[in-house]
C-alpha positions as semicolon CSV with decimal commas, in nm:
position;residue;x (nm);y (nm);z (nm)
1;M;11,244;6,722;14,623
2;R;11,539;6,753;14,846
3;L;11,518;7,048;15,093
4;S;11,815;7,298;15,150
5;I;11,997;7,290;15,490
6;S;11,861;7,631;15,571
7;T;11,501;7,510;15,504
8;R;11,545;7,204;15,727
9;L;11,691;7,398;16,009
10;I;11,430;7,668;15,985
11;G;11,159;7,394;15,970
12;I;11,310;7,229;16,280
13;A;11,317;7,555;16,477
14;V;10,961;7,668;16,379
15;V;10,819;7,305;16,467
16;T;11,009;7,304;16,780
17;T;10,892;7,647;16,886
18;L;10,527;7,576;16,810
19;A;10,556;7,242;17,016
20;L;10,730;7,384;17,318
21;L;10,564;7,719;17,353
22;P;10,209;7,564;17,407
23;L;10,348;7,317;17,668
24;F;10,530;7,612;17,837
25;G;10,210;7,819;17,823
26;Y;10,001;7,544;17,983
27;A;10,246;7,489;18,259
28;L;10,242;7,873;18,330
29;S;9,865;7,867;18,321
30;R;9,831;7,574;18,575
31;A;10,104;7,755;18,811
32;F;9,905;8,074;18,796
33;L;9,569;7,899;18,868
34;A;9,736;7,723;19,170
35;S;9,872;8,059;19,291
36;A;9,530;8,231;19,245
37;E;9,350;7,949;19,437
38;S;9,615;7,959;19,706
39;S;9,581;8,334;19,750
40;F;9,194;8,299;19,743
41;D;9,205;8,021;19,998
42;R;9,422;8,221;20,227
43;Q;9,158;8,493;20,217
44;I;8,884;8,247;20,301
45;D;9,085;8,106;20,581
46;A;9,154;8,443;20,728
47;Y;8,779;8,520;20,734
48;L;8,707;8,176;20,884
49;L;8,943;8,221;21,173
50;F;8,830;8,593;21,227
51;L;8,476;8,469;21,263
52;A;8,558;8,153;21,461
53;G;8,749;8,396;21,726
54;R;8,421;8,610;21,767
55;L;8,177;8,329;21,789
56;D;8,001;8,277;22,124
57;S;7,697;8,145;22,279
58;T;7,439;8,286;22,522
59;K;7,292;8,135;22,838
60;D;6,990;8,054;22,636
61;G;7,195;7,849;22,395
62;D;7,178;8,098;22,115
63;I;7,490;8,163;21,884
64;V;7,609;8,521;21,857
65;F;7,904;8,701;21,716
66;S;8,083;8,957;21,910
67;R;8,189;9,117;21,600
68;Q;8,122;9,041;21,235
69;P;8,381;9,101;20,945
70;G;8,372;9,462;20,818
71;D;8,360;9,350;20,447
72;D;8,056;9,493;20,254
73;R;8,061;9,186;20,031
74;F;7,904;8,986;20,306
75;E;7,617;9,234;20,302
76;Q;7,555;9,235;19,917
77;L;7,293;8,991;19,818
78;H;7,416;8,680;19,635
79;S;7,767;8,829;19,616
80;G;7,928;8,485;19,673
81;W;8,091;8,595;20,003
82;Y;7,882;8,401;20,255
83;W;7,932;8,271;20,611
84;Q;7,691;8,021;20,773
85;V;7,672;7,878;21,128
86;S;7,491;7,538;21,186
87;R;7,461;7,308;21,476
88;G;7,311;6,960;21,470
89;G;7,253;6,990;21,098
90;K;7,033;7,298;21,127
91;V;7,141;7,647;21,014
92;Q;7,158;7,881;21,305
93;E;7,293;8,204;21,145
94;T;7,386;8,329;20,792
95;S;7,529;8,637;20,641
96;R;7,303;8,901;20,505
97;S;7,425;8,823;20,153
98;L;7,256;8,480;20,175
99;W;6,922;8,631;20,258
100;D;6,686;8,345;20,311
101;E;6,900;8,095;20,127
102;T;7,119;7,824;20,306
103;L;7,429;7,633;20,195
104;A;7,484;7,258;20,203
105;P;7,778;7,204;20,431
106;P;8,047;7,028;20,231
107;Q;8,205;6,691;20,337
108;A;8,574;6,823;20,388
109;S;8,834;6,828;20,653
110;P;8,846;7,140;20,866
111;R;8,998;7,444;20,685
112;E;9,045;7,231;20,362
113;P;8,944;7,441;20,052
114;V;8,666;7,293;19,866
115;D;8,434;7,393;19,566
116;L;8,067;7,389;19,625
117;R;7,748;7,526;19,467
118;G;7,543;7,814;19,612
119;P;7,208;7,999;19,527
120;G;7,123;7,983;19,172
121;D;7,387;7,712;19,109
122;Q;7,650;7,981;19,188
123;A;7,998;7,846;19,170
124;L;8,173;7,898;19,520
125;R;8,491;7,797;19,702
126;G;8,522;7,790;20,072
127;A;8,628;7,605;20,386
128;T;8,460;7,484;20,715
129;L;8,574;7,483;21,081
130;E;8,417;7,291;21,365
131;L;8,396;7,461;21,692
132;T;8,299;7,368;22,051
133;L;8,133;7,661;22,244
134;G;8,086;7,671;22,607
135;G;7,753;7,581;22,727
136;L;7,658;7,400;22,401
137;A;7,651;7,024;22,389
138;E;7,686;6,985;22,027
139;P;7,975;7,131;21,815
140;V;7,914;7,420;21,589
141;N;7,998;7,412;21,225
142;L;8,118;7,729;21,060
143;L;8,134;7,779;20,679
144;V;8,276;8,067;20,487
145;T;8,277;8,097;20,110
146;G;8,379;8,328;19,818
147;P;8,271;8,342;19,451
148;R;8,480;8,102;19,235
149;Q;8,411;8,346;18,939
150;Q;8,675;8,576;19,090
151;I;8,948;8,301;19,051
152;D;8,830;8,213;18,702
153;A;8,830;8,575;18,587
154;E;9,188;8,632;18,711
155;V;9,301;8,305;18,541
156;A;9,108;8,393;18,206
157;S;9,282;8,741;18,211
158;F;9,618;8,589;18,274
159;N;9,575;8,332;18,003
160;W;9,469;8,601;17,747
161;L;9,792;8,797;17,839
162;L;9,993;8,473;17,827
163;V;9,870;8,379;17,474
164;R;9,955;8,724;17,336
165;S;10,294;8,731;17,509
166;L;10,373;8,366;17,401
167;G;10,272;8,447;17,052
168;L;10,486;8,749;17,028
169;L;10,780;8,555;17,185
170;G;10,732;8,275;16,943
171;L;10,737;8,532;16,644
172;I;11,057;8,687;16,795
173;L;11,213;8,345;16,845
174;V;11,130;8,231;16,484
175;V;11,261;8,554;16,334
176;A;11,585;8,537;16,542
177;L;11,626;8,167;16,461
178;V;11,583;8,235;16,093
179;A;11,835;8,530;16,116
180;Q;12,082;8,308;16,313
181;I;12,057;8,030;16,061
182;R;12,092;8,253;15,767
183;W;12,398;8,414;15,917
184;G;12,541;8,078;16,023
185;L;12,510;7,935;15,677
186;A;12,637;8,262;15,510
187;P;12,986;8,110;15,471
188;L;12,833;7,801;15,281
189;R;12,666;8,044;15,042
190;A;12,996;8,220;14,991
191;M;13,166;7,903;14,918
192;T;12,898;7,820;14,682
193;E;12,940;8,152;14,502
194;G;13,317;8,093;14,504
195;L;13,272;7,760;14,333
196;R;13,054;7,929;14,062
197;Q;13,336;8,195;14,015
198;V;13,599;7,924;13,976
199;R;13,373;7,736;13,724
200;S;13,300;8,052;13,530
201;G;13,676;8,147;13,537
202;S;13,615;8,471;13,750
203;A;13,847;8,342;14,022
204;P;14,136;8,087;14,005
205;R;14,079;7,945;14,348
206;L;13,844;7,935;14,636
207;D;13,871;8,207;14,902
208;V;13,991;8,033;15,226
209;R;13,900;8,322;15,448
210;L;13,610;8,127;15,604
211;P;13,528;7,982;15,946
212;S;13,785;7,731;16,042
213;D;13,565;7,433;15,980
214;L;13,500;7,542;15,624
215;S;13,833;7,685;15,537
216;T;13,964;7,331;15,577
217;V;13,726;7,215;15,309
218;A;13,825;7,508;15,080
219;R;14,187;7,428;15,112
220;A;14,128;7,080;15,023
221;M;13,913;7,160;14,721
222;N;14,176;7,404;14,606
223;E;14,433;7,113;14,630
224;V;14,192;6,911;14,416
225;L;14,170;7,192;14,162
226;A;14,547;7,217;14,153
227;H;14,582;6,841;14,109
228;Q;14,326;6,847;13,822
229;E;14,507;7,138;13,653
230;E;14,828;6,946;13,680
231;L;14,680;6,630;13,520
232;L;14,527;6,841;13,256
233;E;14,855;7,014;13,185
234;R;15,021;6,672;13,151
235;G;14,759;6,536;12,910
236;R;14,768;6,865;12,698
237;S;15,160;6,844;12,701
238;V;15,139;6,472;12,588
239;A;14,878;6,567;12,320
240;G;15,091;6,854;12,187
241;N;15,412;6,672;12,194
242;L;15,252;6,383;12,003
243;A;15,100;6,614;11,749
244;H;15,427;6,793;11,703
245;A;15,610;6,467;11,679
246;L;15,390;6,364;11,387
247;K;15,435;6,682;11,192
248;T;15,790;6,612;11,075
249;P;15,719;6,257;10,961
250;L;15,404;6,375;10,780
251;A;15,601;6,651;10,604
252;T;15,854;6,380;10,489
253;I;15,580;6,169;10,360
254;R;15,432;6,449;10,158
255;M;15,770;6,515;10,000
256;K;15,815;6,155;9,895
257;I;15,449;6,145;9,762
258;D;15,521;6,449;9,536
259;S;15,790;6,230;9,359
260;L;15,530;5,951;9,298
261;D;15,352;5,949;8,958
262;D;15,015;5,870;9,115
263;G;15,002;6,013;9,464
264;H;14,666;6,170;9,460
265;S;14,493;5,921;9,698
266;L;14,786;5,911;9,931
267;R;14,797;6,304;9,934
268;A;14,429;6,281;10,053
269;D;14,509;6,048;10,336
270;V;14,788;6,250;10,453
271;A;14,580;6,559;10,443
272;Q;14,333;6,391;10,651
273;I;14,596;6,292;10,903
274;Q;14,721;6,643;10,905
275;R;14,370;6,771;10,983
276;I;14,335;6,527;11,277
277;V;14,679;6,641;11,413
278;D;14,567;7,008;11,379
279;H;14,247;6,921;11,548
280;H;14,411;6,768;11,851
281;L;14,648;7,061;11,872
282;T;14,355;7,293;11,871
283;L;14,191;7,095;12,147
284;A;14,505;7,080;12,361
285;A;14,543;7,448;12,346
286;A;14,165;7,511;12,415
287;A;14,175;7,276;12,716
288;G;14,437;7,491;12,868
289;R;14,228;7,807;12,804
290;A;13,925;7,655;12,935
291;S;14,079;7,572;13,268
292;G;14,230;7,924;13,299
293;P;14,100;8,212;13,528
294;S;14,043;8,453;13,250
295;R;13,817;8,276;13,001
296;R;13,571;8,561;12,925
297;S;13,506;8,733;12,606
298;A;13,284;9,001;12,460
299;L;13,053;8,813;12,227
300;G;13,015;9,076;11,946
301;E;13,376;9,178;11,934
302;S;13,507;8,827;11,917
303;I;13,263;8,708;11,645
304;E;13,298;9,002;11,415
305;P;13,625;8,874;11,255
306;V;13,463;8,539;11,199
307;L;13,163;8,700;11,023
308;A;13,403;8,877;10,791
309;A;13,584;8,564;10,709
310;V;13,280;8,346;10,643
311;R;13,133;8,627;10,414
312;M;13,456;8,624;10,221
313;L;13,475;8,243;10,208
314;H;13,127;8,214;10,060
315;A;13,123;8,550;9,856
316;D;13,076;8,348;9,534
317;R;12,743;8,205;9,641
318;H;12,612;8,551;9,754
319;I;12,491;8,420;10,111
320;E;12,332;8,688;10,313
321;L;12,474;8,659;10,670
322;R;12,264;8,866;10,912
323;A;12,393;8,908;11,277
324;E;12,237;9,067;11,598
325;L;12,497;9,072;11,860
326;P;12,428;9,320;12,145
327;P;12,765;9,471;12,246
328;E;12,705;9,426;12,632
329;L;12,689;9,048;12,615
330;R;12,989;8,856;12,750
331;V;13,041;8,491;12,783
332;A;13,264;8,267;12,989
333;V;13,466;8,129;12,691
334;D;13,801;8,232;12,558
335;A;13,798;8,470;12,254
336;Q;13,997;8,222;12,036
337;D;13,797;7,924;12,129
338;L;13,467;8,113;12,078
339;Q;13,583;8,199;11,724
340;E;13,671;7,845;11,650
341;L;13,340;7,732;11,780
342;V;13,123;7,986;11,606
343;G;13,338;7,984;11,294
344;N;13,272;7,604;11,236
345;L;12,897;7,645;11,286
346;L;12,871;7,955;11,058
347;D;13,070;7,787;10,795
348;N;12,857;7,473;10,813
349;A;12,532;7,681;10,790
350;A;12,667;7,889;10,500
351;K;12,759;7,555;10,316
352;W;12,393;7,422;10,332
353;A;12,214;7,766;10,316
354;R;12,057;7,863;9,990
355;T;12,051;8,242;10,036
356;R;12,056;8,342;10,405
357;V;12,207;8,266;10,763
358;D;12,094;8,442;11,076
359;L;12,318;8,481;11,389
360;R;12,133;8,606;11,695
361;A;12,240;8,646;12,061
362;T;12,007;8,710;12,345
363;R;12,018;8,706;12,724
364;L;11,854;8,407;12,890
365;G;11,848;8,478;13,266
366;D;12,227;8,479;13,370
367;D;12,324;8,296;13,041
368;V;12,357;8,399;12,685
369;L;12,183;8,205;12,406
370;L;12,348;8,210;12,054
371;S;12,119;8,104;11,763
372;I;12,243;8,016;11,419
373;E;11,979;7,943;11,162
374;D;11,988;7,888;10,777
375;D;11,737;7,840;10,492
376;G;11,882;7,522;10,364
377;P;11,717;7,169;10,348
378;G;11,766;7,120;10,733
379;I;11,821;6,780;10,891
380;A;11,570;6,511;10,976
381;E;11,506;6,495;11,355
382;S;11,624;6,132;11,362
383;E;11,981;6,243;11,218
384;R;12,023;6,556;11,441
385;E;12,200;6,353;11,705
386;Q;12,464;6,236;11,462
387;V;12,547;6,597;11,344
388;L;12,839;6,616;11,601
389;S;12,986;6,267;11,550
390;R;13,351;6,282;11,461
391;G;13,415;6,250;11,089
392;L;13,056;6,168;11,000
393;R;12,902;6,367;10,717
394;L;12,528;6,315;10,622
395;D;12,608;6,433;10,279
396;E;12,936;6,328;10,105
397;Q;12,879;6,587;9,839
398;Q;12,963;6,868;10,052
399;P;13,333;6,943;10,091
400;G;13,513;6,887;10,421
401;S;13,654;6,637;10,643
402;G;13,361;6,621;10,899
403;L;13,591;6,728;11,183
404;G;13,479;7,090;11,209
405;L;13,149;7,001;11,394
406;A;13,336;6,743;11,615
407;I;13,561;7,040;11,713
408;V;13,239;7,214;11,819
409;K;13,131;6,919;12,035
410;D;13,470;6,887;12,189
411;L;13,484;7,262;12,263
412;A;13,108;7,267;12,411
413;R;13,212;6,971;12,627
414;L;13,524;7,166;12,747
415;Y;13,327;7,478;12,847
416;R;13,005;7,265;12,950
417;L;12,783;7,456;12,682
418;Q;12,438;7,330;12,593
419;I;12,369;7,265;12,229
420;A;12,016;7,202;12,087
421;F;11,899;7,155;11,737
422;E;11,563;7,226;11,578
423;R;11,399;7,323;11,252
424;A;11,472;7,690;11,200
425;P;11,189;7,933;11,100
426;L;11,376;8,004;10,786
427;G;11,324;7,624;10,685
428;G;11,671;7,489;10,753
429;L;11,867;7,382;11,058
430;G;11,863;7,594;11,374
431;I;12,148;7,541;11,623
432;H;12,128;7,686;11,965
433;L;12,426;7,736;12,201
434;R;12,380;7,829;12,569
435;F;12,677;8,001;12,716
436;P;12,746;8,067;13,087
437;G;12,707;8,445;13,104
438;V;12,947;8,690;13,268
439;P;12,820;8,997;13,462
440;P;12,928;9,331;13,301
441;P;13,250;9,475;13,454
């Protein structure tokens, strides 16, 4: 299955958005984590320098603080905010929040942030500083920590907000991209609709009032259409001239045959040639109408005269001809060609019918389905494809030249109609013609 251009572009936009937004979100999350850790580390470093500036020793070699930080968190039990002073591997002083616990000094450079574990396997982040106090032979190690959970909570809150924001942004981007793609491809849809109108005869040419890159294409297609019409006009003119050129010699031949004693067989041959000439004249005219811009007809109004003619033609056989033709149905076929088409089919059905022929038109989506059914003997499935062959008659007992259904085939080809055969519910042959519909005016 080939995907449309809009589906492909929308698919690419959605995949790209779904791929890039998580990467963008991950980068933002890592950047926020680094920022949160940096802010936390500055706070730890400030407490570390504050305590280091107020650390002193007594004459007895004891370590004292001239002033402790005025932060209640260092007083709350197991708050994660701890300070500890040690010398020679032995803890000398701790914050009240540690109570009777101690921290294992981490192996890190001075003032370098480090993660460590505290009481109850509590996740901490802190820094150390080594000091030399007057009167003490050994250096003093000062450690300050804070709860790692504070950083993790900020990052988790940010990530949740980030996920919701990126999700909303992704939805907005996808909707905007879909709208942009549909708006950008609108001229292509307009060109497609224009081609449909040209094909159905609603418009003679494509509208070139399109974006510059598409208007060039539309002009080129209009030139192709004009060239095609020119070639068709030439072919129609040649066929018409040839048929008209043959009429006079044929008339002369008929006059000479009339003077012969036994000209019956020759008359039949000349009549056959005359029918062929008339057939090509009909097709030449139909080709011109089929390529014109105004090939549209009201189905019921166009077929009514045909129904009257067929009833009169077969009046001696008392064939019942029923018709259901909704007046609102219109088809993209010239009225004269429609009458020629339906007339040949109805005449053929009446020839084979025993008592009844049904003609029915229904809407099928945007199209119109015309069904002609009879109660005659029908045609074997293996022979149905031969019905429209030029000059071929499956029963030589029936009158006619065999050209009527060939005309049906040629007209159907000109108007791109679909023809299907089946066994009718009445028992005979059912013929179904599918016409391109025309919206009501």
